[in-house]
Short mmCIF file of C-alpha atoms in Angstrom, two decimals:
data_model
loop_
_atom_site.label_atom_id
_atom_site.label_comp_id
_atom_site.label_asym_id
_atom_site.label_seq_id
_atom_site.Cartn_x
_atom_site.Cartn_y
_atom_site.Cartn_z
CA UNK S 1 52.56 176.87 100.98
CA UNK S 2 55.26 174.53 99.67
CA UNK S 3 55.36 174.24 95.88
CA UNK S 4 55.59 170.65 94.61
CA UNK S 5 57.54 169.91 91.42
CA UNK S 6 56.19 166.89 89.53
CA UNK S 7 57.46 164.51 86.87
CA UNK S 8 54.58 163.19 84.77
CA UNK S 9 55.67 159.96 83.11
CA UNK S 10 55.08 159.82 79.35
CA UNK S 11 54.72 156.05 79.62
CA UNK S 12 51.35 156.12 81.38
CA UNK S 13 50.58 159.78 82.06
CA UNK S 14 50.83 159.30 85.84
CA UNK S 15 52.88 161.21 88.41
CA UNK S 16 56.15 159.28 88.59
CA UNK S 17 57.96 161.51 91.08
CA UNK S 18 57.36 164.74 92.97
CA UNK S 19 59.54 166.78 95.27
CA UNK S 20 59.03 169.96 97.32
CA UNK S 21 60.77 173.04 95.94
CA UNK S 22 63.05 174.95 98.28
CA UNK S 23 61.76 178.23 99.65
CA UNK S 24 63.81 181.33 98.91
CA UNK S 25 65.36 181.32 102.38
CA UNK S 26 66.23 177.61 102.09
CA UNK S 27 67.75 178.23 98.67
CA UNK S 28 69.78 181.15 99.94
CA UNK S 29 71.16 178.99 102.74
CA UNK S 30 72.02 176.29 100.21
CA UNK S 31 73.93 178.77 98.04
CA UNK S 32 75.76 180.09 101.09
CA UNK S 33 76.91 176.59 101.99
CA UNK S 34 78.21 176.09 98.47
CA UNK S 35 80.19 179.34 98.66
CA UNK S 36 81.59 178.54 102.08
CA UNK S 37 82.74 175.09 100.95
CA UNK S 38 84.50 176.27 97.78
CA UNK S 39 87.88 177.48 99.13
CA UNK S 40 88.64 174.19 100.91
CA UNK S 41 87.62 172.18 97.84
CA UNK S 42 89.84 174.32 95.59
CA UNK S 43 92.72 173.88 98.03
CA UNK S 44 92.71 170.13 97.55
CA UNK S 45 95.31 168.84 95.10
CA UNK S 46 94.12 168.61 91.51
CA UNK S 47 94.84 164.88 91.43
CA UNK S 48 92.57 164.37 94.44
CA UNK S 49 89.69 166.29 92.87
CA UNK S 50 90.09 164.32 89.65
CA UNK S 51 90.07 161.02 91.56
CA UNK S 52 86.90 161.94 93.44
CA UNK S 53 85.07 163.00 90.28
CA UNK S 54 86.04 159.77 88.52
CA UNK S 55 85.01 157.79 91.60
CA UNK S 56 81.63 159.54 91.52
CA UNK S 57 81.09 158.49 87.92
CA UNK S 58 82.15 154.94 88.82
CA UNK S 59 79.51 154.89 91.57
CA UNK S 60 76.95 156.11 89.04
CA UNK S 61 77.85 153.20 86.77
CA UNK S 62 77.01 150.84 89.61
CA UNK S 63 73.43 152.19 89.46
CA UNK S 64 73.04 151.39 85.77
CA UNK S 65 69.98 149.13 85.98
CA UNK S 66 68.14 151.58 88.22
CA UNK S 67 69.12 154.58 86.09
CA UNK S 68 68.01 152.98 82.80
CA UNK S 69 64.61 152.06 84.25
CA UNK S 70 64.12 155.52 85.73
CA UNK S 71 65.02 157.20 82.44
CA UNK S 72 62.36 155.17 80.64
CA UNK S 73 59.72 156.21 83.16
CA UNK S 74 60.80 159.86 83.26
CA UNK S 75 61.36 160.70 79.60
CA UNK S 76 60.38 157.62 77.59
CA UNK S 77 63.66 156.42 76.12
CA UNK S 78 63.56 152.67 75.36
CA UNK S 79 65.55 150.61 77.82
CA UNK S 80 67.23 148.75 74.95
CA UNK S 81 69.51 151.77 74.51
CA UNK S 82 70.88 151.36 78.00
CA UNK S 83 71.22 154.90 79.32
CA UNK S 84 74.03 157.37 78.73
CA UNK S 85 76.96 155.70 80.46
CA UNK S 86 79.29 155.45 77.47
CA UNK S 87 79.21 159.18 76.87
CA UNK S 88 79.34 160.07 80.56
CA UNK S 89 82.39 157.88 81.06
CA UNK S 90 84.20 159.07 77.92
CA UNK S 91 83.63 162.75 78.62
CA UNK S 92 84.66 162.47 82.26
CA UNK S 93 87.79 160.52 81.37
CA UNK S 94 88.81 162.98 78.67
CA UNK S 95 88.30 166.07 80.82
CA UNK S 96 90.23 164.40 83.63
CA UNK S 97 93.03 163.51 81.23
CA UNK S 98 93.52 167.07 79.95
CA UNK S 99 92.91 168.86 83.26
CA UNK S 100 96.52 169.29 84.34
CA UNK S 101 97.54 170.82 81.03
CA UNK S 102 94.36 172.88 80.60
CA UNK S 103 94.59 174.36 84.10
CA UNK S 104 98.37 174.85 84.13
CA UNK S 105 99.66 178.43 84.24
CA UNK S 106 100.69 180.04 80.96
CA UNK S 107 104.26 180.98 81.79
CA UNK S 108 105.53 184.07 80.00
CA UNK S 109 108.82 184.32 81.89
CA UNK S 110 110.49 182.42 84.68
CA UNK S 111 113.96 183.93 85.12
CA UNK S 112 116.16 185.10 87.98
CA UNK S 113 114.49 188.52 87.63
CA UNK S 114 110.82 187.84 87.00
CA UNK S 115 108.07 185.28 87.12
CA UNK S 116 105.27 186.30 84.80
CA UNK S 117 102.37 183.96 84.23
CA UNK S 118 98.63 183.69 83.73
CA UNK S 119 96.96 181.22 86.08
CA UNK S 120 93.50 179.66 85.80
CA UNK S 121 91.45 180.12 88.95
CA UNK S 122 88.03 178.58 89.69
CA UNK S 123 85.18 181.06 89.31
CA UNK S 124 83.61 179.93 92.61
CA UNK S 125 80.08 178.50 92.60
CA UNK S 126 78.79 177.00 89.35
CA UNK S 127 75.04 176.63 88.85
CA UNK S 128 73.92 173.99 86.33
CA UNK S 129 70.36 174.10 85.01
CA UNK S 130 70.10 170.81 83.14
CA UNK S 131 67.61 169.57 80.51
CA UNK S 132 65.67 166.33 80.38
CA UNK S 133 66.50 165.02 76.90
CA UNK S 134 70.04 163.74 77.69
CA UNK S 135 69.92 164.39 81.41
CA UNK S 136 73.18 162.73 82.48
CA UNK S 137 75.28 163.70 79.48
CA UNK S 138 74.34 167.37 79.50
CA UNK S 139 75.01 167.58 83.23
CA UNK S 140 78.40 165.88 83.15
CA UNK S 141 79.58 168.27 80.40
CA UNK S 142 79.81 171.02 83.04
CA UNK S 143 79.79 169.07 86.31
CA UNK S 144 83.04 167.20 85.70
CA UNK S 145 85.21 170.16 84.61
CA UNK S 146 83.67 172.49 87.19
CA UNK S 147 84.48 170.19 90.11
CA UNK S 148 87.89 169.25 88.73
CA UNK S 149 88.78 172.94 88.37
CA UNK S 150 87.98 173.60 92.05
CA UNK S 151 84.46 175.03 91.93
CA UNK S 152 81.52 173.96 94.00
CA UNK S 153 78.42 173.00 92.00
CA UNK S 154 74.70 173.43 92.48
CA UNK S 155 72.55 171.35 90.12
CA UNK S 156 68.92 172.09 89.30
CA UNK S 157 67.55 169.41 87.00
CA UNK S 158 64.50 169.60 84.78
CA UNK S 159 61.20 168.60 86.37
CA UNK S 160 60.82 165.90 83.70
CA UNK S 161 63.97 164.18 85.03
CA UNK S 162 63.68 164.93 88.74
CA UNK S 163 65.50 161.80 89.83
CA UNK S 164 68.63 162.36 87.73
CA UNK S 165 70.04 165.02 90.02
CA UNK S 166 69.37 162.81 93.02
CA UNK S 167 71.22 159.88 91.48
CA UNK S 168 74.22 162.05 90.57
CA UNK S 169 74.39 163.51 94.05
CA UNK S 170 74.00 160.08 95.62
CA UNK S 171 76.85 158.69 93.50
CA UNK S 172 79.25 161.59 94.03
CA UNK S 173 78.61 161.78 97.76
CA UNK S 174 79.14 158.03 98.09
CA UNK S 175 82.48 158.49 96.33
CA UNK S 176 83.59 161.10 98.86
CA UNK S 177 82.68 164.44 97.28
CA UNK S 178 81.45 166.57 100.23
CA UNK S 179 77.73 167.30 100.26
CA UNK S 180 78.17 171.07 100.21
CA UNK S 181 80.61 170.83 97.28
CA UNK S 182 77.96 169.26 95.03
CA UNK S 183 74.33 169.92 95.86
CA UNK S 184 71.25 168.80 93.95
CA UNK S 185 68.31 171.13 94.47
CA UNK S 186 64.66 171.45 93.44
CA UNK S 187 63.75 175.06 92.69
CA UNK S 188 60.85 176.98 91.23
CA UNK S 189 61.47 179.44 88.40
CA UNK S 190 60.99 182.50 90.60
CA UNK S 191 63.43 181.31 93.26
CA UNK S 192 65.94 180.36 90.56
CA UNK S 193 65.75 183.84 89.04
CA UNK S 194 65.99 185.49 92.48
CA UNK S 195 69.19 183.59 93.29
CA UNK S 196 70.77 184.51 89.95
CA UNK S 197 69.77 188.15 90.39
CA UNK S 198 71.30 188.20 93.88
CA UNK S 199 74.70 186.95 92.58
CA UNK S 200 74.41 183.66 94.42
CA UNK S 201 76.46 182.03 91.64
CA UNK S 202 79.58 182.95 89.70
CA UNK S 203 78.70 181.03 86.55
CA UNK S 204 75.37 179.71 85.28
CA UNK S 205 75.21 176.98 82.66
CA UNK S 206 71.77 176.54 81.14
CA UNK S 207 70.68 174.06 78.48
CA UNK S 208 67.15 174.51 77.24
CA UNK S 209 64.86 176.68 75.16
CA UNK S 210 65.54 180.12 73.72
CA UNK S 211 62.86 181.62 75.95
CA UNK S 212 64.46 179.94 78.95
CA UNK S 213 67.84 181.37 77.99
CA UNK S 214 66.32 184.82 77.65
CA UNK S 215 64.85 184.49 81.15
CA UNK S 216 68.29 183.55 82.52
CA UNK S 217 69.87 186.57 80.80
CA UNK S 218 67.21 188.88 82.23
CA UNK S 219 67.72 187.47 85.72
CA UNK S 220 71.48 187.97 85.46
CA UNK S 221 71.29 191.46 83.94
CA UNK S 222 73.65 193.83 85.72
CA UNK S 223 75.21 191.14 87.91
CA UNK S 224 78.14 190.37 85.58
CA UNK S 225 77.56 186.67 86.27
CA UNK S 226 79.10 184.47 83.60
CA UNK S 227 76.59 182.59 81.46
CA UNK S 228 76.84 179.53 79.24
CA UNK S 229 73.69 179.04 77.18
CA UNK S 230 72.94 176.12 74.85
CA UNK S 231 69.51 176.84 73.50
CA UNK S 232 67.46 175.77 70.48
CA UNK S 233 68.53 174.06 67.28
CA UNK S 234 67.29 173.25 63.80
CA UNK S 235 70.28 171.26 62.60
CA UNK S 236 70.56 170.60 58.86
CA UNK S 237 71.97 167.71 56.88
CA UNK S 238 73.23 168.21 53.32
CA UNK S 239 73.70 165.23 51.01
CA UNK S 240 75.99 166.15 48.11
CA UNK S 241 75.97 164.51 44.71
CA UNK S 242 79.03 162.35 45.54
CA UNK S 243 77.73 161.08 48.89
CA UNK S 244 77.49 157.46 50.01
CA UNK S 245 73.70 157.35 49.78
CA UNK S 246 73.04 154.36 52.03
CA UNK S 247 75.33 155.69 54.76
CA UNK S 248 73.73 159.13 54.53
CA UNK S 249 70.21 157.73 54.85
CA UNK S 250 71.10 155.50 57.78
CA UNK S 251 72.91 158.19 59.78
CA UNK S 252 70.69 161.16 58.99
CA UNK S 253 67.46 159.31 59.69
CA UNK S 254 68.87 157.96 62.93
CA UNK S 255 69.93 161.51 63.76
CA UNK S 256 66.38 162.68 63.09
CA UNK S 257 64.50 159.92 64.93
CA UNK S 258 66.67 158.66 67.80
CA UNK S 259 65.33 159.57 71.24
CA UNK S 260 62.04 160.43 69.49
CA UNK S 261 63.85 163.31 67.82
CA UNK S 262 64.54 164.94 71.18
CA UNK S 263 68.20 165.76 70.63
CA UNK S 264 69.86 169.18 70.82
CA UNK S 265 71.88 168.32 67.73
CA UNK S 266 69.30 166.05 66.11
CA UNK S 267 68.72 166.40 62.37
CA UNK S 268 65.57 168.46 61.78
CA UNK S 269 65.89 169.33 58.07
CA UNK S 270 67.65 167.58 55.20
CA UNK S 271 68.76 169.01 51.85
CA UNK S 272 69.65 166.53 49.12
CA UNK S 273 71.30 167.19 45.77
CA UNK S 274 68.60 166.87 43.12
CA UNK S 275 70.42 163.96 41.45
CA UNK S 276 70.03 161.83 44.61
CA UNK S 277 66.81 163.28 45.98
CA UNK S 278 64.30 160.66 44.83
CA UNK S 279 66.50 157.76 45.86
CA UNK S 280 67.24 159.33 49.25
CA UNK S 281 63.56 159.91 49.98
CA UNK S 282 62.61 156.37 48.99
CA UNK S 283 65.27 154.86 51.24
CA UNK S 284 64.44 157.25 54.09
CA UNK S 285 60.78 156.22 54.04
CA UNK S 286 61.74 152.55 54.19
CA UNK S 287 64.11 153.29 57.09
CA UNK S 288 61.42 155.02 59.14
CA UNK S 289 58.79 152.38 58.43
CA UNK S 290 61.10 149.81 60.04
CA UNK S 291 60.94 151.62 63.40
CA UNK S 292 58.78 150.22 66.19
CA UNK S 293 56.96 152.75 68.36
CA UNK S 294 55.99 151.31 71.69
CA UNK S 295 56.35 151.08 75.45
CA UNK S 296 60.00 151.82 76.32
CA UNK S 297 60.15 148.68 78.46
CA UNK S 298 59.35 146.52 75.42
CA UNK S 299 62.63 145.07 74.13
CA UNK S 300 61.42 145.47 70.54
CA UNK S 301 60.66 149.19 70.84
CA UNK S 302 63.10 151.36 68.91
CA UNK S 303 61.04 154.52 69.42
CA UNK S 304 59.44 155.48 72.69
CA UNK S 305 56.97 158.22 73.60
CA UNK S 306 57.99 161.84 73.63
CA UNK S 307 58.85 163.06 77.10
CA UNK S 308 55.56 164.89 77.58
CA UNK S 309 52.31 165.07 75.68
CA UNK S 310 52.64 168.85 75.37
CA UNK S 311 55.88 168.35 73.41
CA UNK S 312 54.09 165.92 71.10
CA UNK S 313 51.30 168.47 70.66
CA UNK S 314 53.78 171.02 69.27
CA UNK S 315 55.07 168.52 66.70
CA UNK S 316 51.54 167.50 65.70
CA UNK S 317 50.70 171.16 65.15
CA UNK S 318 53.77 171.74 62.99
CA UNK S 319 53.01 168.68 60.85
CA UNK S 320 49.34 169.62 60.41
CA UNK S 321 50.19 173.20 59.46
CA UNK S 322 52.79 172.04 56.92
CA UNK S 323 50.34 169.63 55.28
CA UNK S 324 47.71 172.37 55.15
CA UNK S 325 50.27 174.58 53.40
CA UNK S 326 51.07 171.98 50.75
CA UNK S 327 53.58 169.58 52.30
CA UNK S 328 53.21 165.85 51.67
CA UNK S 329 53.44 163.39 54.56
CA UNK S 330 55.07 160.12 53.49
CA UNK S 331 54.46 158.05 56.62
CA UNK S 332 50.96 156.77 57.40
CA UNK S 333 50.45 157.29 61.17
CA UNK S 334 48.26 154.18 61.15
CA UNK S 335 51.47 152.14 60.85
CA UNK S 336 52.34 153.16 64.40
CA UNK S 337 50.32 152.80 67.64
CA UNK S 338 49.80 156.48 68.46
CA UNK S 339 47.72 157.43 71.48
CA UNK S 340 45.23 160.12 70.56
CA UNK S 341 46.74 163.43 71.66
CA UNK S 342 49.19 161.72 74.02
CA UNK S 343 52.96 161.37 74.19
CA UNK S 344 53.23 158.45 71.73
CA UNK S 345 53.76 160.11 68.35
CA UNK S 346 54.29 158.41 64.98
CA UNK S 347 57.47 159.46 63.15
CA UNK S 348 56.99 161.53 60.02
CA UNK S 349 58.84 162.53 56.84
CA UNK S 350 57.61 165.61 54.98
CA UNK S 351 58.41 166.58 51.39
CA UNK S 352 57.21 169.49 49.27
CA UNK S 353 58.24 171.65 52.20
CA UNK S 354 59.63 175.17 52.17
CA UNK S 355 61.07 177.67 54.58
CA UNK S 356 57.77 179.46 55.04
CA UNK S 357 56.61 176.48 57.10
CA UNK S 358 57.16 176.35 60.86
CA UNK S 359 58.36 172.76 60.60
CA UNK S 360 61.37 173.97 58.57
CA UNK S 361 62.12 177.06 60.66
CA UNK S 362 61.16 176.49 64.31
CA UNK S 363 62.64 173.81 66.52
CA UNK S 364 60.47 170.68 66.41
CA UNK S 365 62.35 168.51 68.91
CA UNK S 366 60.36 165.50 67.81
CA UNK S 367 60.36 162.61 65.31
CA UNK S 368 59.70 164.66 62.17
CA UNK S 369 62.02 165.80 59.39
CA UNK S 370 61.48 167.78 56.20
CA UNK S 371 63.47 166.93 53.06
CA UNK S 372 64.12 169.38 50.20
CA UNK S 373 66.09 169.06 46.93
CA UNK S 374 68.89 171.53 46.12
CA UNK S 375 70.73 172.07 42.86
CA UNK S 376 74.24 172.87 44.18
CA UNK S 377 76.42 173.80 47.15
CA UNK S 378 75.52 177.48 46.95
CA UNK S 379 71.81 176.77 47.30
CA UNK S 380 72.47 174.31 50.11
CA UNK S 381 74.55 176.86 52.02
CA UNK S 382 71.83 179.47 51.62
CA UNK S 383 69.06 177.26 52.99
CA UNK S 384 71.21 175.87 55.80
CA UNK S 385 71.92 179.44 56.91
CA UNK S 386 68.27 180.43 56.58
CA UNK S 387 67.63 179.68 60.24
CA UNK S 388 67.78 181.56 63.54
CA UNK S 389 69.81 178.67 65.00
CA UNK S 390 73.35 177.38 64.61
CA UNK S 391 74.48 174.29 66.55
CA UNK S 392 75.68 171.66 64.05
CA UNK S 393 75.48 170.83 60.36
CA UNK S 394 76.05 167.43 58.76
CA UNK S 395 77.71 167.30 55.32
CA UNK S 396 77.77 164.13 53.23
CA UNK S 397 80.46 163.88 50.55
CA UNK S 398 83.53 161.86 49.59
CA UNK S 399 85.58 165.08 49.33
CA UNK S 400 86.95 166.48 52.65
CA UNK S 401 88.14 169.69 50.98
CA UNK S 402 84.66 170.30 49.61
CA UNK S 403 83.15 169.64 53.04
CA UNK S 404 85.58 172.08 54.65
CA UNK S 405 84.83 174.74 52.04
CA UNK S 406 81.07 174.37 52.49
CA UNK S 407 81.37 174.15 56.28
CA UNK S 408 83.35 177.38 56.40
CA UNK S 409 80.32 179.17 54.96
CA UNK S 410 77.71 177.64 57.27
CA UNK S 411 76.75 179.59 60.38
CA UNK S 412 77.10 176.83 62.95
CA UNK S 413 79.02 175.68 66.01
CA UNK S 414 80.17 172.31 64.66
CA UNK S 415 80.67 170.98 61.12
CA UNK S 416 80.33 167.20 60.69
CA UNK S 417 81.36 165.27 57.60
CA UNK S 418 79.77 161.86 57.07
CA UNK S 419 78.34 161.75 60.58
CA UNK S 420 75.86 163.64 62.73
CA UNK S 421 74.28 163.86 66.17
CA UNK S 422 77.59 163.34 67.93
CA UNK S 423 79.69 165.10 70.53
CA UNK S 424 83.50 164.82 70.60
CA UNK S 425 84.79 165.76 74.08
CA UNK S 426 88.09 166.92 72.56
CA UNK S 427 86.23 169.59 70.57
CA UNK S 428 84.36 172.55 71.99
CA UNK S 429 80.58 172.13 72.08
CA UNK S 430 79.25 175.53 71.10
CA UNK S 431 76.72 177.33 68.95
CA UNK S 432 75.86 180.68 67.42
CA UNK S 433 72.82 182.86 66.75
CA UNK S 434 69.78 181.84 68.85
CA UNK S 435 71.46 178.58 69.77
CA UNK S 436 73.28 180.56 72.44
CA UNK S 437 76.77 181.39 73.59
CA UNK S 438 79.66 179.88 75.48
CA UNK S 439 81.22 176.45 75.12
CA UNK S 440 81.64 173.23 77.04
CA UNK S 441 84.11 170.33 76.93
CA UNK S 442 87.59 170.43 75.36
CA UNK S 443 90.23 172.67 76.92
CA UNK S 444 87.83 175.58 76.36
CA UNK S 445 85.34 173.90 78.67
CA UNK S 446 87.78 174.46 81.52
CA UNK S 447 88.07 178.11 80.52
CA UNK S 448 84.30 178.52 81.01
CA UNK S 449 84.50 177.52 84.68
CA UNK S 450 87.76 179.31 85.51
CA UNK S 451 89.02 182.86 85.20
CA UNK S 452 92.45 184.14 84.23
CA UNK S 453 94.60 185.57 87.01
CA UNK S 454 97.88 187.26 86.14
CA UNK S 455 101.04 187.16 88.26
CA UNK S 456 103.85 189.65 87.75
CA UNK S 457 106.47 188.76 90.35
CA UNK S 458 109.58 190.91 90.34
CA UNK S 459 112.37 189.07 92.14
CA UNK S 460 114.78 192.04 92.29
CA UNK S 461 114.38 195.58 93.57
CA UNK S 462 116.51 197.30 90.93
#
């Protein structure tokens, strides 16, 4: 019996899209086509591969109106924010710009006696398992460099954003990327794990939960398949005593609430120097009360539903547990049109929180943030590191040297000063601890989807 994969829209709770999952034999044939197509794709000139990838992104841009509407239906983001095209374009352009240098051989010697160099060779077939929260951005982070480097790509998108993979494939195929070079597929978990275990792919890039990452690692055990895993996060913000308070409130609260808090690097906990704590909290409450929760197709909505009611249920549980354990909720849910037990969830600020509470330790991935006072940098560093995750931290100060000194002691993948919830394609996107391993974008992003190959060419016989 064919398994159907469904996208339940958070807007109205109805089935928005459904697709049949490939059987194991169909999936094996798909993977074989990808492997067979890879040598010819890699043999094309680099400039040609770059041009086709950029043309694919240009075709995607032509679908903007359709894509923005579909995103609202699939995962609830308000249409006023217009999709993810700015980031998709910037990241593609940057990776295309640095490709020639990043993929060029590292020449050790080129004399009349020897050529010695380390080349970068595509790994082969790259498998992307993409998440729903930023479905185009997270895909392009690996898709663009993988194709540019000469790999073929198989994309399995999250069930919540079923149509995203279809749109990407439609755009890239229309631009001239061969169908077997980039394939969008719908797979069940068991077929996905079977393919990984059978070495159908040379590199697997997964963005998702810690438990999902653990399942990928188990499936790949003993295969020596390369893995890139971006998993959970509980990203902290730290407001120092010399911070620009208004700027810190505006950025950190946006980082906590944008996309209904469903951001890999969203701000989930904030630590404020005790001298600014009361003022920060007062301004943060006013900032959140100005949000408008509503239908994502309403032009006035600045906050849409969470992508699925089960995600909202987790956040509601965390908030209720924290309040039961002594936390104070500063936002009256009655100010926002919640649906009882559904995907529309009022934003929340919690104070009187501590690290014994789930809301300060486990990933929330929703529109809630806890705020705690700290007395100095040492205490802030200790609480920021008191987490199983390490993706980004956001430091607010007028002193770059102080930020660098604090950042050097925080267990994290990226240190931000006076900004947050941002990805710079020139810098490696990476994490530590339970956030995962590997890195995307920057020159190191090309290293993830290529392997080193050494050449020692002796031009003489004596």
